[in-house]
Amino acid sequence: MDKITLAKRAYLLQINSRNLAEGMRSGSFKSLYRGHGIDFNGVREYIRGDDVRSIDWNVTARNNKPYVKVFNEERDLDVLLLIDRSLSMDTGCGNESRLETAFDCASLMTMACQHNSSSVGAVIFDGAINFSCAPKPGYQQAMMLLTQYEKNLDEIKPGTALESALQGVVRLLKKRSLVMIFSDFRVDGWDKPFAQLCHKHDVVAVRITDPLDDQLPSIGSVYFEDPETHTKRVYPTSASTFQRKWREANLFREDLWKREVIRRGGIPFILSTASDPAIELTRFFASREQR
């Protein structure tokens, strides 16, 4: 991309991530915020039920009525992002592939954490773990992660180490955190380590989908090849029966995946490559707040 395009993307990332940061602070995940400091913020009149130990006796004596001290607790949040960069993620019919959508989401979350002074880390994997970093706060950490996202858009290897990545995260995180997984979940064996992760952390499973998952263009008999196994098939895309079964099979897989995520203790979130990641992530956190 040229410098103008990069500058525009950076500007939009800053703007959108600020809106997302607001949603993260007010959403239901605020229970994960950990206090790490106390800052005196003044006094107010005593209200029935206040802790009597917080009464400011000097101010109370001067005003002939009870006043209590008010403190602000500084808080932070640990966030870990898992990004699946397998070959099946490098597909899509629109302007962006599933992989590009996943890294857009990761970039937005990273910058939102930076705005919130929260710690953020990431694990990036295909057939092996390519990058792993525990959550840390700060601008330098955010910039390092954004650089890794750009680097990992190329040279994708076969396979997906989702199961190993989930097992590794259990060992990597030292305290309760918000974990977000960006994947198409087109692999077996993820459910048990996922359940183990959900037992200790709040886990959001983001299934990256594409319009082609639901409906193929009607263009006659077409060769399809699995990018992982290189298995080839010919599908009659113009046949109404085929189109119906294609759609029904996709709905069945999504419903089965959603029920499994919930059963294992996670939070399912389906995001299409045709959607705006900033809008959808902001809506997601807003919906969590309403619940």
PDB file of C-alpha atoms in Angstrom:
ATOM      1  CA  MET A   1       0.000   0.000   0.000  1.00  0.00           C
ATOM      2  CA  ASP A   2       1.131   3.562  -0.640  1.00  0.00           C
ATOM      3  CA  LYS A   3       1.781   6.056   2.146  1.00  0.00           C
ATOM      4  CA  ILE A   4      -1.590   7.798   1.724  1.00  0.00           C
ATOM      5  CA  THR A   5      -3.493   4.524   2.066  1.00  0.00           C
ATOM      6  CA  LEU A   6      -1.407   3.509   5.095  1.00  0.00           C
ATOM      7  CA  ALA A   7      -1.984   6.889   6.751  1.00  0.00           C
ATOM      8  CA  LYS A   8      -5.736   6.615   6.145  1.00  0.00           C
ATOM      9  CA  ARG A   9      -5.836   3.085   7.608  1.00  0.00           C
ATOM     10  CA  ALA A  10      -3.845   4.238  10.636  1.00  0.00           C
ATOM     11  CA  TYR A  11      -6.216   7.173  11.178  1.00  0.00           C
ATOM     12  CA  LEU A  12      -9.323   4.971  10.906  1.00  0.00           C
ATOM     13  CA  LEU A  13      -7.744   2.441  13.246  1.00  0.00           C
ATOM     14  CA  GLN A  14      -7.205   5.144  15.852  1.00  0.00           C
ATOM     15  CA  ILE A  15     -10.774   6.488  15.565  1.00  0.00           C
ATOM     16  CA  ASN A  16     -12.506   3.103  15.528  1.00  0.00           C
ATOM     17  CA  SER A  17     -10.396   1.669  18.323  1.00  0.00           C
ATOM     18  CA  ARG A  18     -11.328   4.589  20.606  1.00  0.00           C
ATOM     19  CA  ASN A  19     -15.029   3.778  20.142  1.00  0.00           C
ATOM     20  CA  LEU A  20     -14.284   0.117  20.794  1.00  0.00           C
ATOM     21  CA  ALA A  21     -12.312   1.028  23.930  1.00  0.00           C
ATOM     22  CA  GLU A  22     -15.393   2.751  25.369  1.00  0.00           C
ATOM     23  CA  GLY A  23     -17.458  -0.380  24.786  1.00  0.00           C
ATOM     24  CA  MET A  24     -14.849  -2.571  26.456  1.00  0.00           C
ATOM     25  CA  ARG A  25     -14.852  -0.396  29.582  1.00  0.00           C
ATOM     26  CA  SER A  26     -18.635  -0.423  29.957  1.00  0.00           C
ATOM     27  CA  GLY A  27     -19.390  -3.990  28.813  1.00  0.00           C
ATOM     28  CA  SER A  28     -19.994  -7.063  30.927  1.00  0.00           C
ATOM     29  CA  PHE A  29     -16.279  -7.884  30.908  1.00  0.00           C
ATOM     30  CA  LYS A  30     -15.643  -5.003  33.307  1.00  0.00           C
ATOM     31  CA  SER A  31     -15.657  -7.597  36.083  1.00  0.00           C
ATOM     32  CA  LEU A  32     -12.271  -8.719  34.741  1.00  0.00           C
ATOM     33  CA  TYR A  33     -10.683  -5.341  35.431  1.00  0.00           C
ATOM     34  CA  ARG A  34      -8.147  -5.607  38.213  1.00  0.00           C
ATOM     35  CA  GLY A  35      -7.382  -2.802  40.663  1.00  0.00           C
ATOM     36  CA  HIS A  36      -3.733  -1.907  41.034  1.00  0.00           C
ATOM     37  CA  GLY A  37      -3.809   1.461  42.805  1.00  0.00           C
ATOM     38  CA  ILE A  38      -5.876   3.827  44.911  1.00  0.00           C
ATOM     39  CA  ASP A  39      -6.149   7.545  44.194  1.00  0.00           C
ATOM     40  CA  PHE A  40      -7.822  10.019  46.604  1.00  0.00           C
ATOM     41  CA  ASN A  41     -10.574  11.961  44.799  1.00  0.00           C
ATOM     42  CA  GLY A  42     -12.125  14.158  47.493  1.00  0.00           C
ATOM     43  CA  VAL A  43     -15.034  13.875  49.909  1.00  0.00           C
ATOM     44  CA  ARG A  44     -18.836  13.686  49.771  1.00  0.00           C
ATOM     45  CA  GLU A  45     -21.676  13.619  52.277  1.00  0.00           C
ATOM     46  CA  TYR A  46     -22.190  10.409  54.170  1.00  0.00           C
ATOM     47  CA  ILE A  47     -24.940   8.149  52.760  1.00  0.00           C
ATOM     48  CA  ARG A  48     -26.562   5.491  54.895  1.00  0.00           C
ATOM     49  CA  GLY A  49     -24.730   2.228  54.308  1.00  0.00           C
ATOM     50  CA  ASP A  50     -21.292   3.817  53.710  1.00  0.00           C
ATOM     51  CA  ASP A  51     -18.358   2.249  55.527  1.00  0.00           C
ATOM     52  CA  VAL A  52     -17.864   4.304  58.722  1.00  0.00           C
ATOM     53  CA  ARG A  53     -14.111   3.708  58.383  1.00  0.00           C
ATOM     54  CA  SER A  54     -14.113   6.037  55.348  1.00  0.00           C
ATOM     55  CA  ILE A  55     -15.478   9.035  57.323  1.00  0.00           C
ATOM     56  CA  ASP A  56     -13.228  12.111  57.113  1.00  0.00           C
ATOM     57  CA  TRP A  57     -13.470  13.347  60.708  1.00  0.00           C
ATOM     58  CA  ASN A  58     -11.772  16.704  60.038  1.00  0.00           C
ATOM     59  CA  VAL A  59     -14.258  17.670  57.303  1.00  0.00           C
ATOM     60  CA  THR A  60     -17.119  16.260  59.374  1.00  0.00           C
ATOM     61  CA  ALA A  61     -16.154  18.445  62.341  1.00  0.00           C
ATOM     62  CA  ARG A  62     -15.929  21.586  60.194  1.00  0.00           C
ATOM     63  CA  ASN A  63     -19.339  21.052  58.574  1.00  0.00           C
ATOM     64  CA  ASN A  64     -21.245  19.539  61.525  1.00  0.00           C
ATOM     65  CA  LYS A  65     -22.378  16.609  59.382  1.00  0.00           C
ATOM     66  CA  PRO A  66     -20.612  13.421  58.303  1.00  0.00           C
ATOM     67  CA  TYR A  67     -18.474  13.300  55.152  1.00  0.00           C
ATOM     68  CA  VAL A  68     -16.664  10.288  53.675  1.00  0.00           C
ATOM     69  CA  LYS A  69     -13.479  10.067  51.636  1.00  0.00           C
ATOM     70  CA  VAL A  70     -13.856   9.077  47.966  1.00  0.00           C
ATOM     71  CA  PHE A  71     -11.189   7.100  46.125  1.00  0.00           C
ATOM     72  CA  ASN A  72     -10.731   6.181  42.466  1.00  0.00           C
ATOM     73  CA  GLU A  73      -9.340   2.726  41.861  1.00  0.00           C
ATOM     74  CA  GLU A  74      -7.015   2.475  38.898  1.00  0.00           C
ATOM     75  CA  ARG A  75      -7.878  -0.589  36.883  1.00  0.00           C
ATOM     76  CA  ASP A  76      -6.490  -2.601  34.023  1.00  0.00           C
ATOM     77  CA  LEU A  77      -7.544  -5.604  31.968  1.00  0.00           C
ATOM     78  CA  ASP A  78      -5.497  -8.426  30.507  1.00  0.00           C
ATOM     79  CA  VAL A  79      -6.478  -9.383  26.946  1.00  0.00           C
ATOM     80  CA  LEU A  80      -5.017 -12.201  24.865  1.00  0.00           C
ATOM     81  CA  LEU A  81      -5.762 -12.557  21.148  1.00  0.00           C
ATOM     82  CA  LEU A  82      -5.451 -15.857  19.289  1.00  0.00           C
ATOM     83  CA  ILE A  83      -5.250 -15.531  15.485  1.00  0.00           C
ATOM     84  CA  ASP A  84      -5.599 -18.567  13.216  1.00  0.00           C
ATOM     85  CA  ARG A  85      -3.613 -18.014   9.988  1.00  0.00           C
ATOM     86  CA  SER A  86      -4.213 -21.447   8.449  1.00  0.00           C
ATOM     87  CA  LEU A  87      -4.732 -21.828   4.692  1.00  0.00           C
ATOM     88  CA  SER A  88      -8.499 -22.127   5.085  1.00  0.00           C
ATOM     89  CA  MET A  89      -8.478 -18.641   6.638  1.00  0.00           C
ATOM     90  CA  ASP A  90      -6.780 -17.239   3.529  1.00  0.00           C
ATOM     91  CA  THR A  91     -10.065 -17.433   1.587  1.00  0.00           C
ATOM     92  CA  GLY A  92     -12.974 -15.101   0.865  1.00  0.00           C
ATOM     93  CA  CYS A  93     -15.031 -13.633  -1.937  1.00  0.00           C
ATOM     94  CA  GLY A  94     -14.996  -9.945  -0.984  1.00  0.00           C
ATOM     95  CA  ASN A  95     -12.422  -7.223  -0.505  1.00  0.00           C
ATOM     96  CA  GLU A  96     -10.906  -9.070   2.464  1.00  0.00           C
ATOM     97  CA  SER A  97     -10.125 -12.685   3.254  1.00  0.00           C
ATOM     98  CA  ARG A  98     -11.014 -14.299   6.571  1.00  0.00           C
ATOM     99  CA  LEU A  99      -7.386 -13.863   7.606  1.00  0.00           C
ATOM    100  CA  GLU A 100      -7.345 -10.133   6.810  1.00  0.00           C
ATOM    101  CA  THR A 101     -10.607  -9.711   8.730  1.00  0.00           C
ATOM    102  CA  ALA A 102      -9.110 -11.573  11.700  1.00  0.00           C
ATOM    103  CA  PHE A 103      -6.016  -9.336  11.730  1.00  0.00           C
ATOM    104  CA  ASP A 104      -8.201  -6.226  11.369  1.00  0.00           C
ATOM    105  CA  CYS A 105     -10.080  -7.342  14.493  1.00  0.00           C
ATOM    106  CA  ALA A 106      -6.816  -8.038  16.305  1.00  0.00           C
ATOM    107  CA  SER A 107      -5.472  -4.589  15.360  1.00  0.00           C
ATOM    108  CA  LEU A 108      -8.623  -2.885  16.639  1.00  0.00           C
ATOM    109  CA  MET A 109      -8.544  -4.833  19.901  1.00  0.00           C
ATOM    110  CA  THR A 110      -4.848  -4.088  20.366  1.00  0.00           C
ATOM    111  CA  MET A 111      -5.310  -0.340  19.910  1.00  0.00           C
ATOM    112  CA  ALA A 112      -8.429  -0.346  22.103  1.00  0.00           C
ATOM    113  CA  CYS A 113      -6.385  -1.979  24.874  1.00  0.00           C
ATOM    114  CA  GLN A 114      -3.696   0.654  24.402  1.00  0.00           C
ATOM    115  CA  HIS A 115      -6.309   3.434  24.794  1.00  0.00           C
ATOM    116  CA  ASN A 116      -7.591   1.719  27.956  1.00  0.00           C
ATOM    117  CA  SER A 117      -4.079   1.213  29.370  1.00  0.00           C
ATOM    118  CA  SER A 118      -4.845  -2.513  29.385  1.00  0.00           C
ATOM    119  CA  SER A 119      -2.358  -5.309  28.892  1.00  0.00           C
ATOM    120  CA  VAL A 120      -2.596  -7.129  25.563  1.00  0.00           C
ATOM    121  CA  GLY A 121      -0.808 -10.125  24.094  1.00  0.00           C
ATOM    122  CA  ALA A 122      -1.229 -12.415  21.106  1.00  0.00           C
ATOM    123  CA  VAL A 123      -0.686 -15.934  19.809  1.00  0.00           C
ATOM    124  CA  ILE A 124      -0.481 -16.399  16.023  1.00  0.00           C
ATOM    125  CA  PHE A 125      -0.516 -19.888  14.537  1.00  0.00           C
ATOM    126  CA  ASP A 126      -0.987 -21.968  11.393  1.00  0.00           C
ATOM    127  CA  GLY A 127       0.331 -25.546  11.455  1.00  0.00           C
ATOM    128  CA  ALA A 128       2.642 -24.416  14.257  1.00  0.00           C
ATOM    129  CA  ILE A 129       2.853 -21.564  16.754  1.00  0.00           C
ATOM    130  CA  ASN A 130       4.472 -18.685  14.846  1.00  0.00           C
ATOM    131  CA  PHE A 131       4.327 -16.018  17.533  1.00  0.00           C
ATOM    132  CA  SER A 132       3.450 -15.907  21.213  1.00  0.00           C
ATOM    133  CA  CYS A 133       3.558 -13.002  23.639  1.00  0.00           C
ATOM    134  CA  ALA A 134       1.964 -12.716  27.091  1.00  0.00           C
ATOM    135  CA  PRO A 135      -0.194  -9.628  27.785  1.00  0.00           C
ATOM    136  CA  LYS A 136       1.779  -6.479  28.556  1.00  0.00           C
ATOM    137  CA  PRO A 137       0.732  -2.812  28.743  1.00  0.00           C
ATOM    138  CA  GLY A 138       2.131   0.130  26.838  1.00  0.00           C
ATOM    139  CA  TYR A 139       2.521   1.779  23.463  1.00  0.00           C
ATOM    140  CA  GLN A 140       5.630  -0.211  22.501  1.00  0.00           C
ATOM    141  CA  GLN A 141       3.795  -3.490  23.107  1.00  0.00           C
ATOM    142  CA  ALA A 142       0.895  -2.377  20.896  1.00  0.00           C
ATOM    143  CA  MET A 143       3.220  -1.307  18.068  1.00  0.00           C
ATOM    144  CA  MET A 144       5.135  -4.579  18.265  1.00  0.00           C
ATOM    145  CA  LEU A 145       1.917  -6.584  17.949  1.00  0.00           C
ATOM    146  CA  LEU A 146       0.686  -4.500  14.990  1.00  0.00           C
ATOM    147  CA  THR A 147       4.000  -5.217  13.252  1.00  0.00           C
ATOM    148  CA  GLN A 148       3.561  -8.939  13.867  1.00  0.00           C
ATOM    149  CA  TYR A 149       0.064  -8.839  12.370  1.00  0.00           C
ATOM    150  CA  GLU A 150       1.447  -7.339   9.150  1.00  0.00           C
ATOM    151  CA  LYS A 151       4.298  -9.864   8.980  1.00  0.00           C
ATOM    152  CA  ASN A 152       1.982 -12.857   9.428  1.00  0.00           C
ATOM    153  CA  LEU A 153      -0.252 -12.062   6.455  1.00  0.00           C
ATOM    154  CA  ASP A 154       2.217 -13.868   4.142  1.00  0.00           C
ATOM    155  CA  GLU A 155       3.872 -17.291   3.772  1.00  0.00           C
ATOM    156  CA  ILE A 156       1.084 -19.340   5.335  1.00  0.00           C
ATOM    157  CA  LYS A 157       1.830 -23.009   6.019  1.00  0.00           C
ATOM    158  CA  PRO A 158      -0.628 -25.943   5.943  1.00  0.00           C
ATOM    159  CA  GLY A 159      -2.442 -27.131   9.045  1.00  0.00           C
ATOM    160  CA  THR A 160      -3.818 -25.397  12.110  1.00  0.00           C
ATOM    161  CA  ALA A 161      -2.431 -25.698  15.631  1.00  0.00           C
ATOM    162  CA  LEU A 162      -5.610 -24.417  17.314  1.00  0.00           C
ATOM    163  CA  GLU A 163      -5.643 -27.238  19.851  1.00  0.00           C
ATOM    164  CA  SER A 164      -1.983 -26.656  20.797  1.00  0.00           C
ATOM    165  CA  ALA A 165      -2.509 -22.894  20.912  1.00  0.00           C
ATOM    166  CA  LEU A 166      -5.383 -23.254  23.356  1.00  0.00           C
ATOM    167  CA  GLN A 167      -3.348 -25.591  25.554  1.00  0.00           C
ATOM    168  CA  GLY A 168      -0.452 -23.136  25.508  1.00  0.00           C
ATOM    169  CA  VAL A 169      -2.644 -20.197  26.513  1.00  0.00           C
ATOM    170  CA  VAL A 170      -3.735 -22.028  29.664  1.00  0.00           C
ATOM    171  CA  ARG A 171      -0.057 -22.110  30.716  1.00  0.00           C
ATOM    172  CA  LEU A 172       0.738 -18.607  29.416  1.00  0.00           C
ATOM    173  CA  LEU A 173      -1.876 -16.621  31.363  1.00  0.00           C
ATOM    174  CA  LYS A 174      -1.223 -16.055  35.064  1.00  0.00           C
ATOM    175  CA  LYS A 175      -4.499 -14.347  36.028  1.00  0.00           C
ATOM    176  CA  ARG A 176      -8.078 -14.278  34.816  1.00  0.00           C
ATOM    177  CA  SER A 177      -8.193 -12.577  31.405  1.00  0.00           C
ATOM    178  CA  LEU A 178     -10.340 -11.875  28.373  1.00  0.00           C
ATOM    179  CA  VAL A 179      -9.343 -14.274  25.572  1.00  0.00           C
ATOM    180  CA  MET A 180     -10.564 -13.740  21.999  1.00  0.00           C
ATOM    181  CA  ILE A 181     -10.042 -16.445  19.365  1.00  0.00           C
ATOM    182  CA  PHE A 182     -10.268 -15.460  15.684  1.00  0.00           C
ATOM    183  CA  SER A 183     -10.650 -18.574  13.538  1.00  0.00           C
ATOM    184  CA  ASP A 184     -12.936 -20.389  11.118  1.00  0.00           C
ATOM    185  CA  PHE A 185     -12.821 -23.374  13.523  1.00  0.00           C
ATOM    186  CA  ARG A 186     -12.509 -25.810  10.612  1.00  0.00           C
ATOM    187  CA  VAL A 187     -10.617 -28.366  12.671  1.00  0.00           C
ATOM    188  CA  ASP A 188     -11.374 -31.081  15.211  1.00  0.00           C
ATOM    189  CA  GLY A 189     -10.042 -31.431  18.738  1.00  0.00           C
ATOM    190  CA  TRP A 190     -10.413 -27.820  19.893  1.00  0.00           C
ATOM    191  CA  ASP A 191     -13.353 -28.377  22.237  1.00  0.00           C
ATOM    192  CA  LYS A 192     -11.611 -29.951  25.264  1.00  0.00           C
ATOM    193  CA  PRO A 193      -8.725 -27.443  25.589  1.00  0.00           C
ATOM    194  CA  PHE A 194     -11.292 -24.718  24.889  1.00  0.00           C
ATOM    195  CA  ALA A 195     -13.370 -25.899  27.862  1.00  0.00           C
ATOM    196  CA  GLN A 196     -10.259 -25.914  30.057  1.00  0.00           C
ATOM    197  CA  LEU A 197      -9.495 -22.337  29.006  1.00  0.00           C
ATOM    198  CA  CYS A 198     -13.084 -21.226  29.702  1.00  0.00           C
ATOM    199  CA  HIS A 199     -12.830 -22.647  33.220  1.00  0.00           C
ATOM    200  CA  LYS A 200     -10.235 -20.002  34.141  1.00  0.00           C
ATOM    201  CA  HIS A 201     -10.928 -17.124  31.731  1.00  0.00           C
ATOM    202  CA  ASP A 202     -13.670 -15.291  29.830  1.00  0.00           C
ATOM    203  CA  VAL A 203     -13.337 -16.651  26.281  1.00  0.00           C
ATOM    204  CA  VAL A 204     -14.925 -15.205  23.122  1.00  0.00           C
ATOM    205  CA  ALA A 205     -14.861 -17.532  20.106  1.00  0.00           C
ATOM    206  CA  VAL A 206     -15.029 -15.384  16.962  1.00  0.00           C
ATOM    207  CA  ARG A 207     -15.960 -17.528  13.961  1.00  0.00           C
ATOM    208  CA  ILE A 208     -14.865 -15.728  10.768  1.00  0.00           C
ATOM    209  CA  THR A 209     -17.323 -16.527   7.975  1.00  0.00           C
ATOM    210  CA  ASP A 210     -17.735 -15.524   4.332  1.00  0.00           C
ATOM    211  CA  PRO A 211     -20.846 -15.038   2.142  1.00  0.00           C
ATOM    212  CA  LEU A 212     -19.723 -18.019   0.041  1.00  0.00           C
ATOM    213  CA  ASP A 213     -20.252 -20.254   3.081  1.00  0.00           C
ATOM    214  CA  ASP A 214     -23.980 -19.667   2.738  1.00  0.00           C
ATOM    215  CA  GLN A 215     -24.474 -19.273  -1.006  1.00  0.00           C
ATOM    216  CA  LEU A 216     -22.340 -19.976  -4.067  1.00  0.00           C
ATOM    217  CA  PRO A 217     -22.776 -18.090  -7.354  1.00  0.00           C
ATOM    218  CA  SER A 218     -24.731 -20.033  -9.963  1.00  0.00           C
ATOM    219  CA  ILE A 219     -22.011 -20.645 -12.579  1.00  0.00           C
ATOM    220  CA  GLY A 220     -22.455 -24.292 -13.566  1.00  0.00           C
ATOM    221  CA  SER A 221     -20.144 -27.171 -12.642  1.00  0.00           C
ATOM    222  CA  VAL A 222     -17.065 -25.874 -10.832  1.00  0.00           C
ATOM    223  CA  TYR A 223     -13.880 -27.518  -9.513  1.00  0.00           C
ATOM    224  CA  PHE A 224     -13.207 -26.911  -5.827  1.00  0.00           C
ATOM    225  CA  GLU A 225      -9.958 -27.712  -4.017  1.00  0.00           C
ATOM    226  CA  ASP A 226      -9.387 -27.945  -0.279  1.00  0.00           C
ATOM    227  CA  PRO A 227      -6.389 -25.651   0.456  1.00  0.00           C
ATOM    228  CA  GLU A 228      -5.218 -27.908   3.293  1.00  0.00           C
ATOM    229  CA  THR A 229      -5.638 -31.435   1.855  1.00  0.00           C
ATOM    230  CA  HIS A 230      -5.764 -30.529  -1.878  1.00  0.00           C
ATOM    231  CA  THR A 231      -8.831 -32.760  -2.231  1.00  0.00           C
ATOM    232  CA  LYS A 232     -10.746 -31.842  -5.407  1.00  0.00           C
ATOM    233  CA  ARG A 233     -14.478 -31.996  -6.070  1.00  0.00           C
ATOM    234  CA  VAL A 234     -16.841 -30.853  -8.797  1.00  0.00           C
ATOM    235  CA  TYR A 235     -20.034 -29.164  -7.611  1.00  0.00           C
ATOM    236  CA  PRO A 236     -23.111 -28.301  -9.745  1.00  0.00           C
ATOM    237  CA  THR A 237     -23.518 -24.731  -8.484  1.00  0.00           C
ATOM    238  CA  SER A 238     -26.499 -24.019 -10.778  1.00  0.00           C
ATOM    239  CA  ALA A 239     -28.603 -26.845  -9.335  1.00  0.00           C
ATOM    240  CA  SER A 240     -31.239 -25.593  -6.894  1.00  0.00           C
ATOM    241  CA  THR A 241     -30.997 -28.815  -4.851  1.00  0.00           C
ATOM    242  CA  PHE A 242     -27.248 -28.354  -4.447  1.00  0.00           C
ATOM    243  CA  GLN A 243     -27.661 -24.704  -3.430  1.00  0.00           C
ATOM    244  CA  ARG A 244     -30.258 -25.645  -0.829  1.00  0.00           C
ATOM    245  CA  LYS A 245     -28.128 -28.425   0.653  1.00  0.00           C
ATOM    246  CA  TRP A 246     -25.051 -26.179   0.653  1.00  0.00           C
ATOM    247  CA  ARG A 247     -26.946 -23.559   2.669  1.00  0.00           C
ATOM    248  CA  GLU A 248     -28.499 -26.125   5.033  1.00  0.00           C
ATOM    249  CA  ALA A 249     -25.109 -27.763   5.672  1.00  0.00           C
ATOM    250  CA  ASN A 250     -23.572 -24.396   6.560  1.00  0.00           C
ATOM    251  CA  LEU A 251     -26.416 -23.523   8.936  1.00  0.00           C
ATOM    252  CA  PHE A 252     -26.082 -26.943  10.579  1.00  0.00           C
ATOM    253  CA  ARG A 253     -22.312 -26.517  11.100  1.00  0.00           C
ATOM    254  CA  GLU A 254     -22.728 -23.004  12.525  1.00  0.00           C
ATOM    255  CA  ASP A 255     -25.491 -24.084  14.903  1.00  0.00           C
ATOM    256  CA  LEU A 256     -23.495 -27.113  16.049  1.00  0.00           C
ATOM    257  CA  TRP A 257     -20.407 -24.940  16.636  1.00  0.00           C
ATOM    258  CA  LYS A 258     -22.399 -22.291  18.507  1.00  0.00           C
ATOM    259  CA  ARG A 259     -24.005 -24.832  20.828  1.00  0.00           C
ATOM    260  CA  GLU A 260     -20.614 -26.446  21.500  1.00  0.00           C
ATOM    261  CA  VAL A 261     -19.000 -23.093  22.382  1.00  0.00           C
ATOM    262  CA  ILE A 262     -21.800 -22.300  24.835  1.00  0.00           C
ATOM    263  CA  ARG A 263     -21.751 -25.819  26.297  1.00  0.00           C
ATOM    264  CA  ARG A 264     -18.033 -25.510  26.956  1.00  0.00           C
ATOM    265  CA  GLY A 265     -18.465 -22.155  28.720  1.00  0.00           C
ATOM    266  CA  GLY A 266     -17.448 -19.741  25.955  1.00  0.00           C
ATOM    267  CA  ILE A 267     -19.166 -16.858  24.180  1.00  0.00           C
ATOM    268  CA  PRO A 268     -19.876 -17.373  20.447  1.00  0.00           C
ATOM    269  CA  PHE A 269     -19.541 -14.467  18.018  1.00  0.00           C
ATOM    270  CA  ILE A 270     -19.998 -14.910  14.248  1.00  0.00           C
ATOM    271  CA  LEU A 271     -18.324 -12.257  12.086  1.00  0.00           C
ATOM    272  CA  SER A 272     -18.544 -12.125   8.283  1.00  0.00           C
ATOM    273  CA  THR A 273     -15.820 -10.860   5.966  1.00  0.00           C
ATOM    274  CA  ALA A 274     -18.554  -8.698   4.402  1.00  0.00           C
ATOM    275  CA  SER A 275     -19.054  -6.790   7.686  1.00  0.00           C
ATOM    276  CA  ASP A 276     -17.130  -3.878   9.154  1.00  0.00           C
ATOM    277  CA  PRO A 277     -15.036  -5.341  12.021  1.00  0.00           C
ATOM    278  CA  ALA A 278     -15.036  -2.053  13.968  1.00  0.00           C
ATOM    279  CA  ILE A 279     -18.833  -1.785  13.884  1.00  0.00           C
ATOM    280  CA  GLU A 280     -19.403  -5.442  14.706  1.00  0.00           C
ATOM    281  CA  LEU A 281     -16.935  -5.527  17.608  1.00  0.00           C
ATOM    282  CA  THR A 282     -18.422  -2.344  19.074  1.00  0.00           C
ATOM    283  CA  ARG A 283     -21.919  -3.832  18.751  1.00  0.00           C
ATOM    284  CA  PHE A 284     -20.733  -7.027  20.388  1.00  0.00           C
ATOM    285  CA  PHE A 285     -19.418  -5.267  23.490  1.00  0.00           C
ATOM    286  CA  ALA A 286     -22.538  -3.061  23.604  1.00  0.00           C
ATOM    287  CA  SER A 287     -24.759  -6.154  23.508  1.00  0.00           C
ATOM    288  CA  ARG A 288     -22.776  -7.686  26.355  1.00  0.00           C
ATOM    289  CA  GLU A 289     -23.404  -4.529  28.408  1.00  0.00           C
ATOM    290  CA  GLN A 290     -27.167  -4.758  27.795  1.00  0.00           C
ATOM    291  CA  ARG A 291     -27.214  -8.394  28.906  1.00  0.00           C
TER     292      ARG A 291
END
